[in-house]
Amino acid sequence: MMRLRRSHLICCAASKEKMAAHLSYGRVNLNILREAARKELREFLDKCAGSKAIVWDEYLTGPFGLIAQYSLLKEHEVEKMFTLKNGRLPPADVKNIIFFVRPRLELMDIIADNITSEDRHHSSRDFHILFVPRRSMLCEQRLKEQGVLASFINIDEYILDLIPYDGDLLSMEYESAFRECYLENDQTSLYHTAKGLMTLQALYGTIPQIYGKGECARLVANMMLRMKREFAGSQNQILPVFDTLLLLDRNVDLLTPLATQLTYEGLIDEIYGISNGYVKLPPEKFAQKKQGEGSKDLPTEPKKLQLNSAEELYAEIRDKNFNAVGAALSKKAKIISAAFEERHNAKTVGEIKQFVSQLPHMQAARSSLANHTSIAELIKDITTSEAFFDNLTVEQEFMTGVDTDKVNTYIEDCIAQKDPLIKILRLVCMQSVCNNGLKHKVMDYYKREILQTYGYEHMLTLNNLEKAGLLKPQTGSRNNYPTIRKTLKLWMEDANEQNPNDISYVYSGYSPLSIRLTQILARPGWRSIEEVLKMLPGPHFEERQQLPSGLHKKRQQGENRTTLVFFLGGVTYAEIAALRFLSQVEDSGMEYVIATTKLINGTTWIKSLMDRPESPTQ
Amino acid sequence: MAFITASWNPLGDAFYRKTDLYEMSWSLRDGLRDSLVAAAPYGGPIALLREPQRRSPSSRPQLEIYSASGGTIASFPWKSGPVVQLGWTVSDELLCIQEDGTVLIYDLFGSFKRHFSMGQEVVQSQVMEAKVFHSPYGTGIAIVTSSSRFTLATNIDDLKLRRLPEVPGLQGKPSCWVVLTQDRQTKVLLSNGPELFILDNTSCTVVCPPGLSPQDGNIVHMSVSFSYKYLALLTDSGHLWTGLSTLQEKLSDVDTKKTMAPKQMLWCRRPKSQQPSVVLMWDRLLLVVGVCNETIQYPIEDPCVLVGEMDGVRIISSSNQELLQEVPLVCQDIFKIASMAPGALLLEAHREYEKSSQKADEYLREIKEQSMLGEAVRQCVEAAGHEYDTNTQKSLMRAASFGKCFLTDFSPDQFVTTCRELRVLNAVRDSSVGLPLTHTQFKQLTLQVLIDRLVYRQFYPLAIEVCRYLKIPDYQGVSRVLKHWASCKVQQKDLTDDAIARAVCMKVGDSPGVSYSDIAAKAYECGRAELAIKLLDFEARSGEQVPLLLKMKRSQLALSKAVESGDTDLVYTVVSYLKNEMNRGDFFMTLRNQPVALSLYRQFCKLQEQETLKDLYNQDDDHQELANYYVTASYREKRLEGRLSLLQSAVDEYNKAKNEFAVKTTEDEMRLLRFQRKLDDEKGAGLLGLSLQVTMETLLSLGLHKQAEQLYKDFRVPDKRYWWLKLKSLAEKEEWDELEKFSKSKKSPIGYLAFVEVCIKCNNKYEAKKYVSKVTPEQKVKAHLAVG
């Protein structure tokens, strides 16, 4: 028993190491950021001496998982964890109760309810609040009104703006950012973005050049420049790691997220949804094939897998077009079985020893291969279906500008078949974007069809889509999408899916507009596309931040420059794949690190813009 | 140099010396006679109240505050009641304890700060005697009243009065008493005739110091050391008993042969004292009594006041000030006549070197032979720290520097630090500043506190010099000084707001860590709101400006600053403040000018106050949003009538917003709802709230074809969708004849492949085949494939 426990501990330690490993492989060591975040968490936990229970705002558990596993909490005497909900707190024999919450009024009311239902005679527990990512006077005011503010020993904030997601990827996991910015004119997420970028600069040096396109980008840049003035005097003496920051508004490129992603990772996200780095898959394909057990019942729990670059095979295939994944998998299978065959060649003791020492790695590779083969099979079932093909055909027609000004029969049929509403909305919005707005007649027809089929309550959602510019009536001006498409080469007829030579491979022909802008900024520069930039919404700008003398980089011959691309309002996996592709292109001279408010796909994005009035009877 | 020892007096195996600190720069008409005097330790200020007992209102006594060197800081007539005792707090505030138990607190410049009382009962019984004492908890006060009761306050900043128990047999005031702090408890030790009592929170205990017999007489004076560790008791027969203040152990017992009670009695010791002593003062004599039974006598010409320090006793007279202390061991070693200590030899070597004499080499050789050069340097540096005379300091440091040249790998840290600290100490000892700190006291006080004290005394330039010279990080050093300076500057009444704002901005500039909002807050406190606003303009962090602006009721400005900061929480805070402060109309108007704040407030209302949301849209004539609001509201309504009337309101608003499409669809929805209600009533179909499509679907599945048809026509459902619907519905219900009839009703708008496929889906190949022939030629292959 004892031995088992110890080995378990070693396992934990090893997996912890591994967990962080995927963050440090890239050009910029994002582990520094994660470590800073972990340190702060430990410091807070130690502030509350004694045993603790954490009451979680459920939304936060996912993002926190990227920073710290339960083991870290346990090391700091966290014994219980609960989900925040109304009523009395579950019993726990601990000294401290800590609420981990976002600063939201509705959550304050729940906390107040928790505290007032606490048995005062019986308990002598200490209460604490940790606001993530920032304290809020408004919330504290609310707690005060509810008469519970004085019950808290510690009220603190845990500044978690940018969460390291992978070796080249930071996300704020701020789901409602796009909605808040474009529907509600609420710039909270932008403030957090600016703060997060300040933290990043404190750790990785001042970023000397800032480019941006879009209203929100402009606001973030303004806030950053002001915050820099506010910290004047405390000069940052770190050699800058990033050469450039590019801030891009999601509404500069509304088209890309609407299209179905065709990379491996993109498709996993489209079909099963990746949340905080994990995906849940139907279990049937992952049934354990253990000897002796025979055919037991199939597992019913979904299979949960973590997806990041720590897994060698996944790092290799995640960004490939799905059509190239099969070949990659079978190549990998050959390599692995060849490696296992090696054992027959191992003759001497030394050779056998060498072989055995590689076994764990090989076995991990084999199970990883098995997993991804299963996932690829699952996906293939869908991508080879007629429905998928038809849908893709229509998308590509729209993107190439075919018949975007008429009511599309496929969409009509889908509505008649009562296909999922979000699918319809994605297509209609896409048509609208690709036509720079729909004719009144066409738009009203679609809207009526949607309301009659899916219900009048979607009136509000349609209204939101219009406000966000995803759905708009054509105004007098000419349809400028063809010009944009041609100038930026958004459609490449001969996209090579197997051995790509252009970013268009991620959508099998369509090159994401946002990434084209990024690519052109690096070379030859935005001046070459002034005309098109003017057609896209929001201002474009350039700012320089003074570096303290002595911190100017002396670039080695052939050393790449590093750009941080920040997508305000979300980014898709396919766009990330395209940027990674650009980083790898040999003569590009540029490496990209990606940051975003949230990883999105068309479905999650549209969903975040929907409004469903609650009816009292349901 | 040889005369350094001239002022030394031997006491046991140690020496005592008196060092001149200052010629006092005050001119006291009557000397220190008939005055209440309080001088704070660590070279603190001196307060003087002449003739405190004079009660005639026509001639009020004068309260004067001086620096330790006698420089006037403040002087004002005392207008309150008779004062029993003066004292200083650890933060240089003056405490004036009145007969009626009221304690008035003044700052260093004589401005009144606050007052408190030592208890109601004191007002009746009057304070007989009071003592101010310092402990780790802060500054405390102890009083004894004419009814022989003691009251204690351990920390005047956190006032908790403790009335101590009665002392049995005590009439009037005790013959003498002191306050002791032991084991985190504050107690009073008092004598009543030959008896000695310890008085704590709960009890009064008789105690007997070991080795003190009642035959030695009544105890008339007692003194506790600076650290509360040692106690001295003097009897009326002239016996001086010294021992631990725990009364566990006796140190010595000396017969002073003086039967007259001294005016003051104080311990004189230093850390690691070899020969601690007690100093007794009479009108004409100062007697230093060592625990070794030996004494030193100094004559006194003027009335003096003794101030106990941690490493000696300061003697203040009307004309000058001296420091009496045991000569530190290292100084003894170096300066003692014929000393052979390494430091002494090094000093000699350097002296010879300066005379260009080869003897220097001999001395050096001697030290080096004993490998004591490092020790010699260390001794010289340490001794320099203890010397007050700058020339002596210099010669010691030069000797040390000379010795250092012959050492390799010798850390210069101590040398450098001492040099710097001495320069600072010499600067603050200057008579114009008047902080006669010894090096030992300075170390105890810490540099931070010294800077604070300079700042408090408004020696800003000197404080900044010190910070810069000692290279203290700006944040803790210069910035802090500037902040205090600016806070003081804004109180200058003779300058205009503009002049002050300009001066502050010029000096403070962008110094890190200086918050303009703090300075502005100070200005506002002094009633200068305009100046505060001017200063706030310099604040870079807009977030910091907001709370003060709110406090100053500049809410509009606060709102725009909050918006500027981008911090939405701050905006919310100001908005919720405004909401409570203003009437609704003004509030809405204010928001209207701040679109960012307005949209945030809308968000807030959406979640918290739906009704207000409506008012907001109304005010802005935002008909579209108002209509959406009604639509949302309609879904919360349970009764159909309510729902319809809300939808009607939505229609009205959509009309105003000229949104024809919305008007039409909303009217359709109302029509649909009525239709559903009617059918629900008639047939119990359970339709209410379903979409049009689902309603038709349900009707078809219930066999209510006519009603479905009616909806199809009334709502102008496209043929295609209706055909799909009917096709699927009929196939699902396996009404194949109906389906065939339907297919022939007119030319199918969805073609006939759909018929084939739907039939196949319902596993009816036979029916499917019926439609294959009707499929268009280009789809025929597909149809045949489907049928198989």
Short mmCIF file of C-alpha atoms in Angstrom, two decimals, chain A residues 61 79 93 100 155 258 319 539 547:
data_model
loop_
_atom_site.label_atom_id
_atom_site.label_comp_id
_atom_site.label_asym_id
_atom_site.label_seq_id
_atom_site.Cartn_x
_atom_site.Cartn_y
_atom_site.Cartn_z
CA THR A 61 -12.60 26.15 -12.69
CA GLU A 79 -9.23 20.15 1.72
CA ASP A 93 -14.39 20.89 9.01
CA PHE A 100 -13.11 32.28 -5.83
CA ILE A 155 -10.74 40.53 0.25
CA LEU A 258 -18.22 31.64 -39.69
CA ASP A 319 -2.57 22.17 -37.61
CA PRO A 539 -9.05 52.78 -37.69
CA LEU A 547 12.62 51.65 -24.56
#
